[in-house]
Short mmCIF file of C-alpha atoms and ligand atoms in Angstrom, two decimals:
data_model
loop_
_atom_site.label_atom_id
_atom_site.label_comp_id
_atom_site.label_asym_id
_atom_site.label_seq_id
_atom_site.Cartn_x
_atom_site.Cartn_y
_atom_site.Cartn_z
CA MET I 29 -0.16 -0.18 0.18
CA THR I 30 0.92 3.51 -1.20
CA SER I 31 0.73 6.28 1.42
CA PRO I 32 0.23 9.79 0.29
CA GLY I 33 2.93 12.08 -1.78
CA GLN I 34 5.20 8.36 -1.58
CA PRO I 35 6.38 7.61 -5.40
CA PRO I 36 4.17 3.91 -6.76
CA HIS I 37 6.28 0.73 -5.29
CA ASP I 38 7.40 -0.79 -9.23
CA PRO I 39 8.52 -4.26 -8.45
CA ASP I 40 11.23 -4.24 -11.46
CA ALA I 41 13.31 -1.44 -9.62
CA ASP I 42 16.28 -2.80 -8.86
CA PRO I 43 16.02 -2.53 -4.49
CA LYS I 44 19.60 -1.36 -4.61
CA ALA I 45 19.36 1.46 -6.62
CA GLU I 46 17.48 3.24 -3.87
CA LEU I 47 20.06 2.69 -1.77
CA ARG I 48 21.28 5.58 -0.21
CA VAL I 49 25.45 5.47 0.98
CA ILE I 50 26.02 6.97 4.13
CA ALA I 51 29.96 5.50 4.82
CA ALA I 52 31.86 3.00 2.47
CA GLU I 53 35.49 1.86 3.60
CA THR I 54 37.56 -0.18 1.15
CA PRO I 55 39.72 -1.76 2.27
CA PRO I 56 43.10 -1.32 0.30
CA ASP I 57 44.31 -3.62 -2.06
CA SER I 58 47.08 -5.85 -0.42
CA THR I 59 48.94 -8.70 -1.49
CA LEU I 60 49.96 -8.57 2.46
CA ASN I 61 46.75 -9.34 3.38
CA ASP I 62 46.51 -12.47 1.14
CA SER I 63 49.88 -13.49 1.74
CA PHE I 64 47.99 -13.54 5.36
CA VAL I 65 45.41 -15.97 4.19
CA VAL I 66 47.09 -17.77 2.38
CA LEU I 67 49.79 -18.20 4.94
CA SER I 68 47.25 -18.69 7.90
CA ALA I 69 45.47 -21.24 6.22
CA GLY I 70 47.93 -23.24 4.82
CA GLY I 71 49.37 -23.54 8.49
CA ALA I 72 45.79 -24.48 10.33
CA ALA I 73 45.68 -26.99 7.03
CA VAL I 74 49.56 -28.51 7.72
CA LEU I 75 48.59 -28.43 12.02
CA ALA I 76 46.08 -30.31 11.40
CA VAL I 77 47.65 -33.41 9.48
CA VAL I 78 50.03 -32.93 12.16
CA PHE I 79 47.54 -33.38 15.54
CA ALA I 80 45.71 -36.45 13.18
CA VAL I 81 49.80 -38.13 12.03
CA ALA I 82 50.75 -36.99 16.43
CA LEU I 83 47.45 -38.97 17.34
CA LEU I 84 47.32 -41.87 15.41
CA ALA I 85 50.88 -42.43 16.02
CA GLY I 86 50.07 -42.59 20.22
CA GLY I 87 52.41 -39.06 19.87
CA PRO I 88 52.07 -37.24 23.30
CA LEU I 89 48.89 -34.87 24.54
CA PRO I 90 51.01 -31.63 24.05
CA LEU I 91 51.99 -32.18 20.78
CA TYR I 92 48.50 -32.98 19.36
CA GLY I 93 46.40 -30.52 22.00
CA GLY I 94 48.88 -27.54 20.91
CA ALA I 95 48.34 -28.24 17.11
CA LEU I 96 44.82 -28.88 17.22
CA ALA I 97 44.53 -25.83 19.42
CA ALA I 98 46.87 -23.39 16.65
CA GLY I 99 45.01 -25.45 13.76
CA LEU I 100 42.12 -23.56 14.90
CA LEU I 101 43.20 -20.10 15.54
CA LEU I 102 45.03 -20.16 12.73
CA LEU I 103 41.82 -21.07 10.43
CA ALA I 104 40.33 -18.42 12.61
CA VAL I 105 42.42 -15.56 11.79
CA ALA I 106 42.23 -16.79 8.30
CA VAL I 107 38.48 -16.66 7.93
CA ARG I 108 38.33 -13.74 9.29
CA ARG I 109 41.27 -11.73 7.38
CA TYR I 110 38.95 -12.92 4.42
CA PHE I 111 35.89 -12.10 4.79
CA THR I 112 36.37 -9.04 7.16
CA ASP I 113 39.80 -7.10 5.46
CA ARG I 114 38.77 -8.11 1.74
CA PHE I 115 35.70 -6.73 1.06
CA PRO I 116 34.51 -3.11 1.37
CA ASP I 117 32.32 -2.01 4.31
CA VAL I 118 29.27 0.09 3.23
CA GLU I 119 26.19 1.46 4.73
CA ALA I 120 23.16 2.68 3.49
CA VAL I 121 19.79 3.37 3.84
CA GLU I 122 16.31 2.89 1.78
CA PRO I 123 15.51 6.76 1.49
CA ARG I 124 11.42 7.34 2.91
CA ALA I 125 9.24 9.35 0.81
CA ILE I 126 8.66 12.85 2.35
CA PRO I 127 5.34 13.82 2.33
CA GLY I 128 4.46 17.12 -0.14
CA ALA I 129 8.17 17.18 -0.87
CA GLU I 130 8.70 18.00 -4.56
CA ALA I 131 9.13 14.54 -6.54
CA ALA I 132 13.02 15.78 -7.05
CA GLU I 133 13.32 15.35 -2.97
CA ASN I 134 12.08 12.06 -3.88
CA GLU I 135 14.47 10.75 -6.39
CA PRO I 136 17.04 8.17 -5.83
CA LEU I 137 20.24 9.25 -4.72
CA ALA I 138 23.31 7.31 -4.99
CA ASP I 139 24.07 3.75 -6.09
CA VAL I 140 25.83 1.48 -3.84
CA ALA I 141 29.01 -0.08 -5.22
CA PRO I 142 29.06 -3.63 -6.27
CA VAL I 143 31.23 -5.57 -4.15
CA GLY I 144 34.57 -6.40 -6.46
CA PRO I 145 35.25 -9.49 -8.52
CA ARG I 146 36.76 -12.27 -5.27
CA ARG I 147 39.93 -13.52 -6.49
CA THR I 148 39.06 -17.05 -7.00
CA PHE I 149 42.61 -18.34 -6.26
CA LEU I 150 42.18 -16.99 -2.62
CA LYS I 151 38.48 -18.34 -1.95
CA ARG I 152 40.08 -21.88 -3.20
CA PHE I 153 42.70 -21.92 -1.19
CA LEU I 154 41.15 -21.08 2.07
CA LEU I 155 38.33 -23.59 1.00
CA ALA I 156 40.76 -26.28 0.48
CA ALA I 157 42.86 -25.70 3.60
CA GLY I 158 39.02 -25.39 5.16
CA ALA I 159 39.13 -29.18 3.86
CA VAL I 160 42.19 -30.22 4.60
CA PHE I 161 41.73 -28.95 8.09
CA GLY I 162 38.06 -31.28 8.38
CA VAL I 163 39.89 -34.17 7.04
CA GLY I 164 42.69 -34.24 9.70
CA ILE I 165 40.45 -33.47 12.32
CA ALA I 166 38.17 -36.44 11.58
CA VAL I 167 40.64 -39.12 10.71
CA PRO I 168 41.59 -39.96 14.28
CA PRO I 169 38.08 -40.07 15.93
CA ILE I 170 36.60 -41.95 12.74
CA ALA I 171 39.87 -44.42 12.81
CA SER I 172 39.62 -45.31 16.62
CA LEU I 173 36.15 -47.15 15.71
CA GLY I 174 38.23 -49.66 14.89
CA PRO I 175 37.32 -52.67 12.75
CA ALA I 176 34.07 -53.56 12.25
CA PRO I 177 33.36 -56.82 14.55
CA ARG I 178 31.72 -58.31 11.58
CA SER I 179 29.95 -62.33 13.01
CA THR I 180 32.45 -62.30 16.34
CA LEU I 181 29.43 -60.43 18.34
CA ARG I 182 26.97 -63.27 17.34
CA THR I 183 29.10 -66.43 17.73
CA THR I 184 31.15 -67.98 20.46
CA ALA I 185 33.26 -71.24 20.86
CA TRP I 186 30.37 -73.58 20.75
CA ARG I 187 29.53 -75.80 18.44
CA GLU I 188 28.22 -79.16 17.94
CA GLY I 189 29.62 -81.82 19.86
CA ARG I 190 31.61 -79.65 22.23
CA ARG I 191 32.15 -80.25 25.42
CA LEU I 192 30.63 -78.75 28.62
CA VAL I 193 33.49 -79.20 30.92
CA THR I 194 35.06 -76.99 34.11
CA THR I 195 36.83 -74.03 34.84
CA ASP I 196 39.19 -77.35 35.42
CA GLY I 197 38.98 -78.16 32.09
CA VAL I 198 36.92 -81.51 33.60
CA PRO I 199 33.50 -83.14 31.31
CA VAL I 200 30.43 -83.12 32.70
CA ARG I 201 27.19 -85.84 33.16
CA ALA I 202 23.89 -85.24 33.58
CA ALA I 203 24.45 -87.14 36.88
CA ASP I 204 26.60 -84.91 38.48
CA ILE I 205 24.47 -82.02 39.19
CA ALA I 206 21.83 -82.13 41.86
CA GLU I 207 18.17 -80.94 41.63
CA GLY I 208 18.02 -77.14 42.57
CA GLY I 209 22.04 -76.99 41.84
CA LEU I 210 24.16 -74.72 39.37
CA ALA I 211 26.91 -75.00 37.68
CA SER I 212 29.34 -72.33 35.73
CA LEU I 213 30.86 -74.17 32.98
CA TRP I 214 32.44 -74.05 29.61
CA PRO I 215 33.58 -75.60 26.31
CA GLU I 216 36.28 -77.79 26.30
CA GLY I 217 39.41 -76.25 24.70
CA ALA I 218 38.36 -72.34 25.82
CA VAL I 219 37.57 -72.56 29.05
CA GLY I 220 37.61 -69.03 30.09
CA GLU I 221 36.11 -67.38 26.82
CA GLU I 222 34.19 -65.03 28.82
CA ARG I 223 31.33 -64.89 26.18
CA ALA I 224 30.78 -68.53 25.41
CA ALA I 225 30.22 -69.29 29.52
CA VAL I 226 27.13 -70.55 30.80
CA VAL I 227 25.10 -71.90 33.58
CA LEU I 228 23.60 -75.19 33.85
CA LEU I 229 20.70 -75.71 36.25
CA ARG I 230 18.59 -78.67 37.46
CA LEU I 231 15.27 -77.57 38.06
CA SER I 232 12.76 -79.48 39.75
CA ASP I 233 9.89 -79.30 37.61
CA PRO I 234 10.03 -80.11 33.37
CA PRO I 235 10.70 -75.71 32.19
CA ARG I 236 7.70 -74.75 30.21
CA PRO I 237 8.04 -72.32 27.02
CA PRO I 238 9.62 -70.58 25.64
CA THR I 239 12.69 -72.88 27.14
CA VAL I 240 13.48 -74.90 24.04
CA ALA I 241 12.13 -78.20 25.22
CA ALA I 242 14.60 -80.70 22.94
CA TRP I 243 17.02 -78.80 24.31
CA VAL I 244 16.53 -80.01 27.66
CA VAL I 245 18.40 -83.43 28.87
CA ALA I 246 16.32 -85.00 31.41
CA PRO I 247 15.01 -84.54 34.00
CA GLY I 248 15.10 -80.74 34.39
CA LEU I 249 18.78 -80.21 32.87
CA VAL I 250 19.49 -77.06 31.32
CA ALA I 251 22.14 -74.23 30.53
CA TYR I 252 21.52 -70.47 29.72
CA SER I 253 24.27 -67.92 28.63
CA LYS I 254 25.73 -66.62 31.42
CA VAL I 255 26.50 -63.15 30.24
CA CYS I 256 23.80 -61.12 31.18
CA THR I 257 21.79 -59.08 28.36
CA HIS I 258 21.80 -56.00 30.76
CA ALA I 259 25.41 -54.88 30.29
CA GLY I 260 27.03 -57.98 30.84
CA CYS I 261 27.59 -59.03 33.89
CA PRO I 262 28.10 -62.87 34.83
CA VAL I 263 25.30 -64.26 35.38
CA ALA I 264 25.68 -65.97 39.39
CA LEU I 265 22.88 -66.84 41.87
CA TYR I 266 19.76 -69.30 41.59
CA ARG I 267 17.12 -69.37 44.46
CA GLU I 268 15.14 -72.51 43.73
CA ARG I 269 11.97 -71.92 45.72
CA ASP I 270 11.00 -69.19 42.64
CA ASN I 271 12.77 -70.44 40.73
CA ALA I 272 15.12 -67.23 40.41
CA LEU I 273 17.68 -66.09 38.45
CA PHE I 274 20.24 -63.42 39.67
CA CYS I 275 23.02 -61.30 37.82
CA PRO I 276 24.34 -59.21 41.22
CA CYS I 277 25.64 -56.50 39.14
CA HIS I 278 21.44 -54.59 38.67
CA GLN I 279 19.45 -57.26 40.04
CA SER I 280 18.26 -58.42 36.67
CA THR I 281 16.75 -62.00 37.14
CA PHE I 282 15.00 -64.38 35.00
CA ASP I 283 13.16 -66.86 35.18
CA PRO I 284 14.75 -70.35 33.77
CA SER I 285 11.78 -72.26 33.82
CA ARG I 286 10.25 -70.53 31.38
CA GLY I 287 13.79 -70.14 28.74
CA ALA I 288 15.56 -67.37 30.96
CA VAL I 289 12.93 -64.20 30.54
CA PRO I 290 13.74 -61.03 32.76
CA THR I 291 11.21 -60.95 35.53
CA PHE I 292 12.59 -57.52 37.31
CA GLY I 293 15.71 -55.32 36.67
CA PRO I 294 16.34 -53.61 33.48
CA ALA I 295 17.38 -56.73 31.65
CA ALA I 296 15.09 -56.73 28.13
CA ARG I 297 16.41 -60.07 26.71
CA ALA I 298 15.77 -63.40 27.78
CA LEU I 299 19.18 -65.29 28.59
CA PRO I 300 20.22 -67.50 24.91
CA GLN I 301 19.44 -70.98 25.89
CA LEU I 302 22.53 -73.87 25.12
CA PRO I 303 21.19 -76.71 22.81
CA LEU I 304 21.94 -79.15 25.42
CA GLY I 305 22.45 -82.90 24.76
CA VAL I 306 24.14 -86.20 25.85
CA ASP I 307 27.01 -87.79 23.73
CA ALA I 308 27.91 -91.35 23.53
CA ASP I 309 30.00 -91.77 27.11
CA GLY I 310 26.93 -89.77 28.74
CA PHE I 311 29.11 -86.51 28.99
CA LEU I 312 27.15 -83.43 28.78
CA VAL I 313 27.53 -81.67 25.02
CA ALA I 314 26.41 -78.95 22.65
CA LEU I 315 24.26 -79.47 19.41
CA GLY I 316 25.07 -76.15 18.68
CA ASP I 317 26.37 -72.31 19.42
CA PHE I 318 23.05 -70.02 21.03
CA GLN I 319 20.59 -69.46 18.39
CA ALA I 320 20.75 -65.57 19.62
CA PRO I 321 23.57 -63.16 20.61
CA VAL I 322 24.86 -63.20 23.86
CA GLY I 323 24.99 -60.96 26.00
CA PRO I 324 23.84 -57.16 25.62
CA ALA I 325 21.77 -56.32 23.08
CA PHE I 326 23.71 -53.93 19.94
CA ASP I 327 21.45 -53.63 17.51
S1 FES J 5 24.10 -56.44 33.72
FE1 FES J 5 22.95 -57.85 34.62
S2 FES J 5 21.98 -56.20 35.80
FE2 FES J 5 22.87 -55.13 34.60
#
């Protein structure tokens, strides 16, 4: 809407044509300033490389910490010098029409001088230095992630026919576990491999689903992973009265008579059941590996 005395708005008019310059400060053409930008940006890129190499090679903290701090400082200086010391600083206002004034008084005054063409080399150098700097500080954290675990988190040492043995490497028979008893056992040949540890229990009543009945050695002998599905502590305590298998770390409780589902505490996943059988010599053996990942969930 146009007020009285104000010229009608022309949508096609160049908006800059109606600006009035109040102050304009054009920095002198300075090769010294450009050199300063180049040196600062180049120094920042070099220091980022020093940071990455020193950190990956296990260098001392003052070396890579100092390189990172100095690199950041130089990059900031380069950016600041590039933007504030190379372009004109122009202050301008858009004049408003004065009601009742002569048309001549309302005429647009000066135009704003356009920003001159940028020197592409300096811009590209600054961008390249920034890219090198970004890569330099990103490489160490990415490299520290280490190799992908692949299938190692999904498999253990259990194989078909591998016997269950005590910490001393002694194979176990079904008759060795009394009713209400619990034993911590390992795969033969892999004693101490924590992810493969199992608890073997003899339940007084036959377990119910989701316990896999085919993996129960009668009567009531069942094995579950000993690694708590909350945060990986060893599950170690069994209370026969109410079929409660405890993890001492945060009191997660599992029901071994129902597939070791969690009944209390922070654990959200059942302890994987070990496929259990008996070999021709009467020793307890695995019929295969766990069918679910052991320990805390990871995907
Ligand atoms: S590790 Fe078992 S409850 Fe937390």
